[in-house]
Amino acid sequence: MEDVHHQFGGDNLNNSGKKDSDMMSKPYPTQPDLPHSQYNPTPYQQPDYSQFDLVRATQYGIFDRCRELIEKEGVDVNTLDKENVSALHWAAINNRIRIAEYFVSKGATIDQKGGILNATPLHWAVRQGHLEMVVYLMKQGADPASLDIEGSCSCLHVAVQHSQMGVVAYLISKGMDVDQLDRNGMSPLMWAAYRCFGLELTRMLLTMNASVPLADKFHKNTALHWAVMSNNHNVIRALLRAGASMDALNAEGQSPYDLAKQKKSKWILMQMDLMAMDKGKGKPVFLQALTRDKVAQRYVQIGLPFFVLFGVGAILEFSSSWVMSLPLLCALGIITHYGLKLFMLNFYDNNTAVFGWTLATKAYLYHNIFTVHLHYVNTPIILASFFITTVGLYYCFYKSWKVDPGYLHTTSAEKHKTIIELVEKNSFNFNKFCSTCLLLKPIRSKHCSVCDRCVAKFDHHCPWVENCVGVGNHVYFFWYLFFLFLMILWYIYGGTVYYVKACGPYHEGVWNAVTQSVYCAPWVSWGYLNALFHVMWVGALLFSQCYQIFWLGMTTNERLNMTRYQHFMDNHGVAQTPFSRGLLGNIADFLNVSLCGLARPFHVDWYHQYDTNLTRSHKTV
């Protein structure tokens, strides 16, 4: 057998301009040849293990035969086969831990190089992603920085090229340089951008502080160049957000943007154009500094909804006919459009704009309440209900907006320690490990793609409060919805009373009543229309939250993704929640109150709860 350039790589350009695939021969077998019966319907016959040599016995995992060959027949454990490969190589690539341990105890050379690439057993184990074998060899002193000859790849480069995320995380946590270069000056991030079409590995390397502007030795390509060359759409955004330059020139004087145009990659060009606009490209020079300012952008994103809502109301109120209103509304739309274009919203995040609409809508409705409705709805009970609702609404809104929703905090040292412990205990599982935050995820937590943080007992990310909703603020968010729903109902009630007293009487049917009300009070009617729209989605969201929290004992995320979580599936494949304690128990748990002895809250530290054991145990309490 022969090694493959760049440790079994694909079509990669080397410094000679050739593709690695041009230098490729057949790859290593990771398992021994299958017996003839595998291809022939004749009955299977047990191989005669006594005839196996050391390599074949190692491939099949026949420990007794390996020991017999070494101890009774005197075979040297470091003997190389005809392909210049040691028995420890074959044990590593086939993940034969017990045999590898035996070979090492008999004096096997840990960093023996073999094959065309002169790779070590650790290279072979890394290539297959055998974490247990990688851990064992490194504990025995294997050098992960050792380079093969032909490809000059360290184990870290091999792991990245083959998307072995667990191995990558372990090697870097054990001290390997995240920016280690191979012979061609390629860093792990460059290989990930060029070769790995999933986002997780690139995102993990960025979290581990991989250098984004670094360029390779020969082509002078950055990671963004390599991503564009391979049309790796998945990592473009992550690299741009991390600060990758679209204007960096390679050895041929080409920028990533030039390469994207050359390859006619419309999606990549669109992302780059939006990023360029966000940085002020194409805007007047004297305004570029202002339009790039994030504080100014935030003010615009929040302020424009106020301008639109109050502008529409003013036009409807002060324009005597549609002949005048329509041109003014069109002008308002044009001004808004160019305002957005001038202060280009960050194309990765429009949550601030949504948050602005929330504030603007509340401001418009409350303006009408204080200037119009309270003059017509002034009974003590109604006024008391209004002020109680208002205090509750703004208190819970502020808490939902500003309180830490349950972010999971950890230091860099703790991240590396966690990775090492998980890998060395053979319990590393990416379903339970966040590749971005580099931490073991507590049960019910989730990584929020908007906040780019893991949140304990994650419910959802809510742009209306510009925050995640999790264990830290879920109660406040629930009461925020409750008081918001009451406030909108109060507004609708107040508006209806106003129409009856100020615009009535109504005698000719519903449609005439509607048109009469609109012509009577366009400003108030614009707010009334907004209230009718918002009462529907707020009511639906409040009902959904009540059903999920109290009846199901679930979060929004869990309800939407139940089938993706193993702990929600029973032995028969039926989805069910392990967290529900029944209606009263769920109410007590969520509100943290005792229901007159009918149910008491059961406290769980969702920041550090990693399984369902505690939840199951409290069902019997």
PDB file of C-alpha atoms in Angstrom, residues 339-559:
ATOM      1  CA  GLY A 339     -32.468  55.787   5.204  1.00  0.00           C
ATOM      2  CA  LEU A 340     -32.106  52.014   5.470  1.00  0.00           C
ATOM      3  CA  LYS A 341     -29.817  51.954   2.470  1.00  0.00           C
ATOM      4  CA  LEU A 342     -27.645  54.772   3.776  1.00  0.00           C
ATOM      5  CA  PHE A 343     -27.367  53.238   7.241  1.00  0.00           C
ATOM      6  CA  MET A 344     -27.213  49.684   5.925  1.00  0.00           C
ATOM      7  CA  LEU A 345     -28.484  47.320   8.602  1.00  0.00           C
ATOM      8  CA  ASN A 346     -25.997  44.640   9.540  1.00  0.00           C
ATOM      9  CA  PHE A 347     -27.005  41.827   7.211  1.00  0.00           C
ATOM     10  CA  TYR A 348     -26.332  39.231   9.868  1.00  0.00           C
ATOM     11  CA  ASP A 349     -28.685  40.806  12.385  1.00  0.00           C
ATOM     12  CA  ASN A 350     -31.964  42.664  12.010  1.00  0.00           C
ATOM     13  CA  ASN A 351     -33.078  42.050  15.590  1.00  0.00           C
ATOM     14  CA  THR A 352     -32.492  45.669  16.554  1.00  0.00           C
ATOM     15  CA  ALA A 353     -34.921  46.827  13.855  1.00  0.00           C
ATOM     16  CA  VAL A 354     -37.593  44.438  15.168  1.00  0.00           C
ATOM     17  CA  PHE A 355     -36.895  45.694  18.671  1.00  0.00           C
ATOM     18  CA  GLY A 356     -37.378  49.229  17.345  1.00  0.00           C
ATOM     19  CA  TRP A 357     -40.816  48.325  16.009  1.00  0.00           C
ATOM     20  CA  THR A 358     -41.739  46.990  19.452  1.00  0.00           C
ATOM     21  CA  LEU A 359     -40.777  50.251  21.132  1.00  0.00           C
ATOM     22  CA  ALA A 360     -42.415  52.380  18.450  1.00  0.00           C
ATOM     23  CA  THR A 361     -45.702  50.483  18.629  1.00  0.00           C
ATOM     24  CA  LYS A 362     -45.864  50.826  22.409  1.00  0.00           C
ATOM     25  CA  ALA A 363     -45.029  54.522  22.141  1.00  0.00           C
ATOM     26  CA  TYR A 364     -47.774  55.140  19.581  1.00  0.00           C
ATOM     27  CA  LEU A 365     -50.427  53.257  21.528  1.00  0.00           C
ATOM     28  CA  TYR A 366     -49.532  54.897  24.833  1.00  0.00           C
ATOM     29  CA  HIS A 367     -49.470  58.309  23.195  1.00  0.00           C
ATOM     30  CA  ASN A 368     -53.078  57.749  22.115  1.00  0.00           C
ATOM     31  CA  ILE A 369     -54.059  56.404  25.513  1.00  0.00           C
ATOM     32  CA  PHE A 370     -52.773  59.451  27.377  1.00  0.00           C
ATOM     33  CA  THR A 371     -53.908  62.056  24.840  1.00  0.00           C
ATOM     34  CA  VAL A 372     -57.257  60.578  23.778  1.00  0.00           C
ATOM     35  CA  HIS A 373     -58.552  57.463  25.542  1.00  0.00           C
ATOM     36  CA  LEU A 374     -58.208  58.565  29.156  1.00  0.00           C
ATOM     37  CA  HIS A 375     -60.542  61.489  28.480  1.00  0.00           C
ATOM     38  CA  TYR A 376     -63.318  59.071  27.588  1.00  0.00           C
ATOM     39  CA  VAL A 377     -62.500  56.075  29.800  1.00  0.00           C
ATOM     40  CA  ASN A 378     -62.114  57.473  33.300  1.00  0.00           C
ATOM     41  CA  THR A 379     -63.911  55.213  35.771  1.00  0.00           C
ATOM     42  CA  PRO A 380     -61.759  54.347  38.832  1.00  0.00           C
ATOM     43  CA  ILE A 381     -61.714  50.577  38.216  1.00  0.00           C
ATOM     44  CA  ILE A 382     -60.789  50.953  34.549  1.00  0.00           C
ATOM     45  CA  LEU A 383     -58.074  53.491  35.376  1.00  0.00           C
ATOM     46  CA  ALA A 384     -56.676  51.291  38.159  1.00  0.00           C
ATOM     47  CA  SER A 385     -56.512  48.306  35.797  1.00  0.00           C
ATOM     48  CA  PHE A 386     -54.688  50.460  33.245  1.00  0.00           C
ATOM     49  CA  PHE A 387     -52.007  51.666  35.641  1.00  0.00           C
ATOM     50  CA  ILE A 388     -51.459  48.199  37.174  1.00  0.00           C
ATOM     51  CA  THR A 389     -51.125  46.727  33.684  1.00  0.00           C
ATOM     52  CA  THR A 390     -48.709  49.461  32.639  1.00  0.00           C
ATOM     53  CA  VAL A 391     -46.441  49.039  35.658  1.00  0.00           C
ATOM     54  CA  GLY A 392     -46.393  45.250  35.217  1.00  0.00           C
ATOM     55  CA  LEU A 393     -45.789  45.558  31.480  1.00  0.00           C
ATOM     56  CA  TYR A 394     -42.779  47.855  31.654  1.00  0.00           C
ATOM     57  CA  TYR A 395     -41.215  46.135  34.642  1.00  0.00           C
ATOM     58  CA  CYS A 396     -41.386  42.721  32.983  1.00  0.00           C
ATOM     59  CA  PHE A 397     -40.325  44.159  29.632  1.00  0.00           C
ATOM     60  CA  TYR A 398     -37.236  45.710  31.199  1.00  0.00           C
ATOM     61  CA  LYS A 399     -36.382  42.472  33.004  1.00  0.00           C
ATOM     62  CA  SER A 400     -36.881  40.373  29.852  1.00  0.00           C
ATOM     63  CA  TRP A 401     -34.680  42.797  27.934  1.00  0.00           C
ATOM     64  CA  LYS A 402     -31.829  43.302  30.401  1.00  0.00           C
ATOM     65  CA  VAL A 403     -31.625  40.218  32.629  1.00  0.00           C
ATOM     66  CA  ASP A 404     -29.043  37.545  31.747  1.00  0.00           C
ATOM     67  CA  PRO A 405     -31.214  34.851  30.125  1.00  0.00           C
ATOM     68  CA  GLY A 406     -28.953  32.074  31.357  1.00  0.00           C
ATOM     69  CA  TYR A 407     -25.704  32.419  29.417  1.00  0.00           C
ATOM     70  CA  LEU A 408     -23.224  29.673  30.226  1.00  0.00           C
ATOM     71  CA  HIS A 409     -19.928  31.216  31.255  1.00  0.00           C
ATOM     72  CA  THR A 410     -16.536  29.523  31.195  1.00  0.00           C
ATOM     73  CA  THR A 411     -12.888  30.539  30.857  1.00  0.00           C
ATOM     74  CA  SER A 412     -10.479  29.470  28.119  1.00  0.00           C
ATOM     75  CA  ALA A 413      -8.602  27.250  30.542  1.00  0.00           C
ATOM     76  CA  GLU A 414     -11.842  25.585  31.652  1.00  0.00           C
ATOM     77  CA  LYS A 415     -12.809  24.957  28.027  1.00  0.00           C
ATOM     78  CA  HIS A 416      -9.562  23.116  27.287  1.00  0.00           C
ATOM     79  CA  LYS A 417      -9.776  21.226  30.576  1.00  0.00           C
ATOM     80  CA  THR A 418     -13.327  20.095  29.764  1.00  0.00           C
ATOM     81  CA  ILE A 419     -12.314  18.870  26.304  1.00  0.00           C
ATOM     82  CA  ILE A 420      -9.348  16.907  27.664  1.00  0.00           C
ATOM     83  CA  GLU A 421     -11.420  15.320  30.430  1.00  0.00           C
ATOM     84  CA  LEU A 422     -14.254  14.338  28.096  1.00  0.00           C
ATOM     85  CA  VAL A 423     -11.938  12.858  25.483  1.00  0.00           C
ATOM     86  CA  GLU A 424      -9.781  10.972  27.957  1.00  0.00           C
ATOM     87  CA  LYS A 425     -12.889   9.543  29.642  1.00  0.00           C
ATOM     88  CA  ASN A 426     -14.119   8.433  26.212  1.00  0.00           C
ATOM     89  CA  SER A 427     -17.316  10.449  26.704  1.00  0.00           C
ATOM     90  CA  PHE A 428     -16.801  13.150  24.073  1.00  0.00           C
ATOM     91  CA  ASN A 429     -20.075  13.560  22.167  1.00  0.00           C
ATOM     92  CA  PHE A 430     -20.781  16.522  19.885  1.00  0.00           C
ATOM     93  CA  ASN A 431     -24.512  16.078  20.480  1.00  0.00           C
ATOM     94  CA  LYS A 432     -23.802  17.197  24.049  1.00  0.00           C
ATOM     95  CA  PHE A 433     -20.856  19.474  23.363  1.00  0.00           C
ATOM     96  CA  CYS A 434     -21.024  22.947  21.845  1.00  0.00           C
ATOM     97  CA  SER A 435     -18.375  23.316  19.161  1.00  0.00           C
ATOM     98  CA  THR A 436     -18.617  27.119  19.333  1.00  0.00           C
ATOM     99  CA  CYS A 437     -18.634  27.784  23.068  1.00  0.00           C
ATOM    100  CA  LEU A 438     -16.406  24.734  23.700  1.00  0.00           C
ATOM    101  CA  LEU A 439     -18.347  23.504  26.701  1.00  0.00           C
ATOM    102  CA  LEU A 440     -20.429  20.522  27.741  1.00  0.00           C
ATOM    103  CA  LYS A 441     -24.027  21.569  27.236  1.00  0.00           C
ATOM    104  CA  PRO A 442     -26.367  21.107  30.185  1.00  0.00           C
ATOM    105  CA  ILE A 443     -29.580  19.324  29.329  1.00  0.00           C
ATOM    106  CA  ARG A 444     -32.267  21.672  27.949  1.00  0.00           C
ATOM    107  CA  SER A 445     -29.616  24.230  26.911  1.00  0.00           C
ATOM    108  CA  LYS A 446     -28.981  25.340  23.338  1.00  0.00           C
ATOM    109  CA  HIS A 447     -26.571  27.535  21.422  1.00  0.00           C
ATOM    110  CA  CYS A 448     -28.350  30.673  20.220  1.00  0.00           C
ATOM    111  CA  SER A 449     -27.199  31.557  16.712  1.00  0.00           C
ATOM    112  CA  VAL A 450     -28.173  35.224  17.197  1.00  0.00           C
ATOM    113  CA  CYS A 451     -26.439  35.822  20.526  1.00  0.00           C
ATOM    114  CA  ASP A 452     -23.722  33.276  19.645  1.00  0.00           C
ATOM    115  CA  ARG A 453     -23.904  31.977  23.205  1.00  0.00           C
ATOM    116  CA  CYS A 454     -25.197  28.855  24.914  1.00  0.00           C
ATOM    117  CA  VAL A 455     -28.270  29.492  27.088  1.00  0.00           C
ATOM    118  CA  ALA A 456     -29.431  27.298  29.974  1.00  0.00           C
ATOM    119  CA  LYS A 457     -32.997  25.969  29.585  1.00  0.00           C
ATOM    120  CA  PHE A 458     -33.245  27.801  26.265  1.00  0.00           C
ATOM    121  CA  ASP A 459     -36.750  28.684  25.079  1.00  0.00           C
ATOM    122  CA  HIS A 460     -36.144  30.895  22.047  1.00  0.00           C
ATOM    123  CA  HIS A 461     -34.502  34.110  20.930  1.00  0.00           C
ATOM    124  CA  CYS A 462     -37.030  36.933  20.983  1.00  0.00           C
ATOM    125  CA  PRO A 463     -36.243  40.010  18.866  1.00  0.00           C
ATOM    126  CA  TRP A 464     -39.187  41.802  20.517  1.00  0.00           C
ATOM    127  CA  VAL A 465     -37.151  42.036  23.745  1.00  0.00           C
ATOM    128  CA  GLU A 466     -33.771  41.935  21.969  1.00  0.00           C
ATOM    129  CA  ASN A 467     -32.675  39.021  24.125  1.00  0.00           C
ATOM    130  CA  CYS A 468     -32.767  35.269  24.471  1.00  0.00           C
ATOM    131  CA  VAL A 469     -35.431  33.723  26.654  1.00  0.00           C
ATOM    132  CA  GLY A 470     -33.982  31.152  29.032  1.00  0.00           C
ATOM    133  CA  VAL A 471     -33.885  30.074  32.635  1.00  0.00           C
ATOM    134  CA  GLY A 472     -32.833  33.546  33.802  1.00  0.00           C
ATOM    135  CA  ASN A 473     -35.704  35.555  32.338  1.00  0.00           C
ATOM    136  CA  HIS A 474     -38.394  33.135  31.128  1.00  0.00           C
ATOM    137  CA  VAL A 475     -40.753  34.027  33.996  1.00  0.00           C
ATOM    138  CA  TYR A 476     -40.386  37.739  33.240  1.00  0.00           C
ATOM    139  CA  PHE A 477     -41.039  37.082  29.535  1.00  0.00           C
ATOM    140  CA  PHE A 478     -44.196  35.142  30.327  1.00  0.00           C
ATOM    141  CA  TRP A 479     -45.568  37.958  32.469  1.00  0.00           C
ATOM    142  CA  TYR A 480     -44.489  40.474  29.840  1.00  0.00           C
ATOM    143  CA  LEU A 481     -46.703  38.700  27.298  1.00  0.00           C
ATOM    144  CA  PHE A 482     -49.527  38.553  29.837  1.00  0.00           C
ATOM    145  CA  PHE A 483     -49.449  42.283  30.619  1.00  0.00           C
ATOM    146  CA  LEU A 484     -48.878  43.207  26.964  1.00  0.00           C
ATOM    147  CA  PHE A 485     -51.978  41.236  25.995  1.00  0.00           C
ATOM    148  CA  LEU A 486     -54.002  43.013  28.706  1.00  0.00           C
ATOM    149  CA  MET A 487     -52.671  46.404  27.620  1.00  0.00           C
ATOM    150  CA  ILE A 488     -53.677  45.837  23.991  1.00  0.00           C
ATOM    151  CA  LEU A 489     -57.124  44.676  25.068  1.00  0.00           C
ATOM    152  CA  TRP A 490     -57.399  47.830  27.189  1.00  0.00           C
ATOM    153  CA  TYR A 491     -56.423  49.945  24.176  1.00  0.00           C
ATOM    154  CA  ILE A 492     -59.054  48.255  21.998  1.00  0.00           C
ATOM    155  CA  TYR A 493     -61.645  48.812  24.706  1.00  0.00           C
ATOM    156  CA  GLY A 494     -60.613  52.455  25.107  1.00  0.00           C
ATOM    157  CA  GLY A 495     -60.643  52.992  21.347  1.00  0.00           C
ATOM    158  CA  THR A 496     -64.104  51.479  21.036  1.00  0.00           C
ATOM    159  CA  VAL A 497     -65.467  53.739  23.785  1.00  0.00           C
ATOM    160  CA  TYR A 498     -63.855  56.732  22.071  1.00  0.00           C
ATOM    161  CA  TYR A 499     -65.458  55.864  18.721  1.00  0.00           C
ATOM    162  CA  VAL A 500     -68.893  55.478  20.322  1.00  0.00           C
ATOM    163  CA  LYS A 501     -68.704  58.762  22.213  1.00  0.00           C
ATOM    164  CA  ALA A 502     -66.795  60.919  19.735  1.00  0.00           C
ATOM    165  CA  CYS A 503     -67.695  59.508  16.328  1.00  0.00           C
ATOM    166  CA  GLY A 504     -71.135  57.978  16.845  1.00  0.00           C
ATOM    167  CA  PRO A 505     -73.926  57.351  16.551  1.00  0.00           C
ATOM    168  CA  TYR A 506     -73.757  54.464  14.054  1.00  0.00           C
ATOM    169  CA  HIS A 507     -76.916  53.465  12.196  1.00  0.00           C
ATOM    170  CA  GLU A 508     -76.053  51.897   8.825  1.00  0.00           C
ATOM    171  CA  GLY A 509     -74.191  48.636   9.465  1.00  0.00           C
ATOM    172  CA  VAL A 510     -70.674  47.499  10.297  1.00  0.00           C
ATOM    173  CA  TRP A 511     -68.886  48.682   7.150  1.00  0.00           C
ATOM    174  CA  ASN A 512     -70.310  52.169   7.402  1.00  0.00           C
ATOM    175  CA  ALA A 513     -69.375  52.237  11.086  1.00  0.00           C
ATOM    176  CA  VAL A 514     -65.785  51.355  10.152  1.00  0.00           C
ATOM    177  CA  THR A 515     -65.486  53.981   7.441  1.00  0.00           C
ATOM    178  CA  GLN A 516     -67.197  56.570   9.636  1.00  0.00           C
ATOM    179  CA  SER A 517     -64.700  55.877  12.443  1.00  0.00           C
ATOM    180  CA  VAL A 518     -61.691  56.059  10.119  1.00  0.00           C
ATOM    181  CA  TYR A 519     -62.768  59.420   8.649  1.00  0.00           C
ATOM    182  CA  CYS A 520     -63.638  60.682  12.102  1.00  0.00           C
ATOM    183  CA  ALA A 521     -60.266  59.869  13.717  1.00  0.00           C
ATOM    184  CA  PRO A 522     -57.567  58.636  11.278  1.00  0.00           C
ATOM    185  CA  TRP A 523     -54.758  59.000  13.840  1.00  0.00           C
ATOM    186  CA  VAL A 524     -56.588  56.889  16.432  1.00  0.00           C
ATOM    187  CA  SER A 525     -57.714  54.409  13.770  1.00  0.00           C
ATOM    188  CA  TRP A 526     -54.117  53.774  12.695  1.00  0.00           C
ATOM    189  CA  GLY A 527     -53.309  52.837  16.289  1.00  0.00           C
ATOM    190  CA  TYR A 528     -56.504  50.752  16.534  1.00  0.00           C
ATOM    191  CA  LEU A 529     -55.497  48.799  13.425  1.00  0.00           C
ATOM    192  CA  ASN A 530     -52.045  48.112  14.916  1.00  0.00           C
ATOM    193  CA  ALA A 531     -53.666  46.992  18.172  1.00  0.00           C
ATOM    194  CA  LEU A 532     -55.938  44.528  16.350  1.00  0.00           C
ATOM    195  CA  PHE A 533     -52.938  43.076  14.525  1.00  0.00           C
ATOM    196  CA  HIS A 534     -50.797  42.775  17.657  1.00  0.00           C
ATOM    197  CA  VAL A 535     -53.512  41.299  19.835  1.00  0.00           C
ATOM    198  CA  MET A 536     -53.654  38.291  17.515  1.00  0.00           C
ATOM    199  CA  TRP A 537     -49.988  37.336  17.587  1.00  0.00           C
ATOM    200  CA  VAL A 538     -49.498  38.279  21.250  1.00  0.00           C
ATOM    201  CA  GLY A 539     -52.539  36.225  22.206  1.00  0.00           C
ATOM    202  CA  ALA A 540     -51.337  33.269  20.134  1.00  0.00           C
ATOM    203  CA  LEU A 541     -47.871  33.467  21.668  1.00  0.00           C
ATOM    204  CA  LEU A 542     -49.260  33.753  25.211  1.00  0.00           C
ATOM    205  CA  PHE A 543     -51.546  30.774  24.676  1.00  0.00           C
ATOM    206  CA  SER A 544     -48.665  28.769  23.195  1.00  0.00           C
ATOM    207  CA  GLN A 545     -46.448  29.599  26.170  1.00  0.00           C
ATOM    208  CA  CYS A 546     -49.167  28.570  28.632  1.00  0.00           C
ATOM    209  CA  TYR A 547     -49.738  25.279  26.819  1.00  0.00           C
ATOM    210  CA  GLN A 548     -46.024  24.455  26.607  1.00  0.00           C
ATOM    211  CA  ILE A 549     -45.039  25.520  30.118  1.00  0.00           C
ATOM    212  CA  PHE A 550     -47.993  24.362  32.185  1.00  0.00           C
ATOM    213  CA  TRP A 551     -49.483  21.468  30.233  1.00  0.00           C
ATOM    214  CA  LEU A 552     -46.435  19.960  28.514  1.00  0.00           C
ATOM    215  CA  GLY A 553     -43.627  21.101  30.817  1.00  0.00           C
ATOM    216  CA  MET A 554     -41.516  21.993  27.775  1.00  0.00           C
ATOM    217  CA  THR A 555     -39.742  24.945  26.193  1.00  0.00           C
ATOM    218  CA  THR A 556     -40.425  26.261  22.708  1.00  0.00           C
ATOM    219  CA  ASN A 557     -37.132  24.831  21.489  1.00  0.00           C
ATOM    220  CA  GLU A 558     -37.941  21.405  22.926  1.00  0.00           C
ATOM    221  CA  ARG A 559     -41.405  21.363  21.402  1.00  0.00           C
TER     222      ARG A 559
END
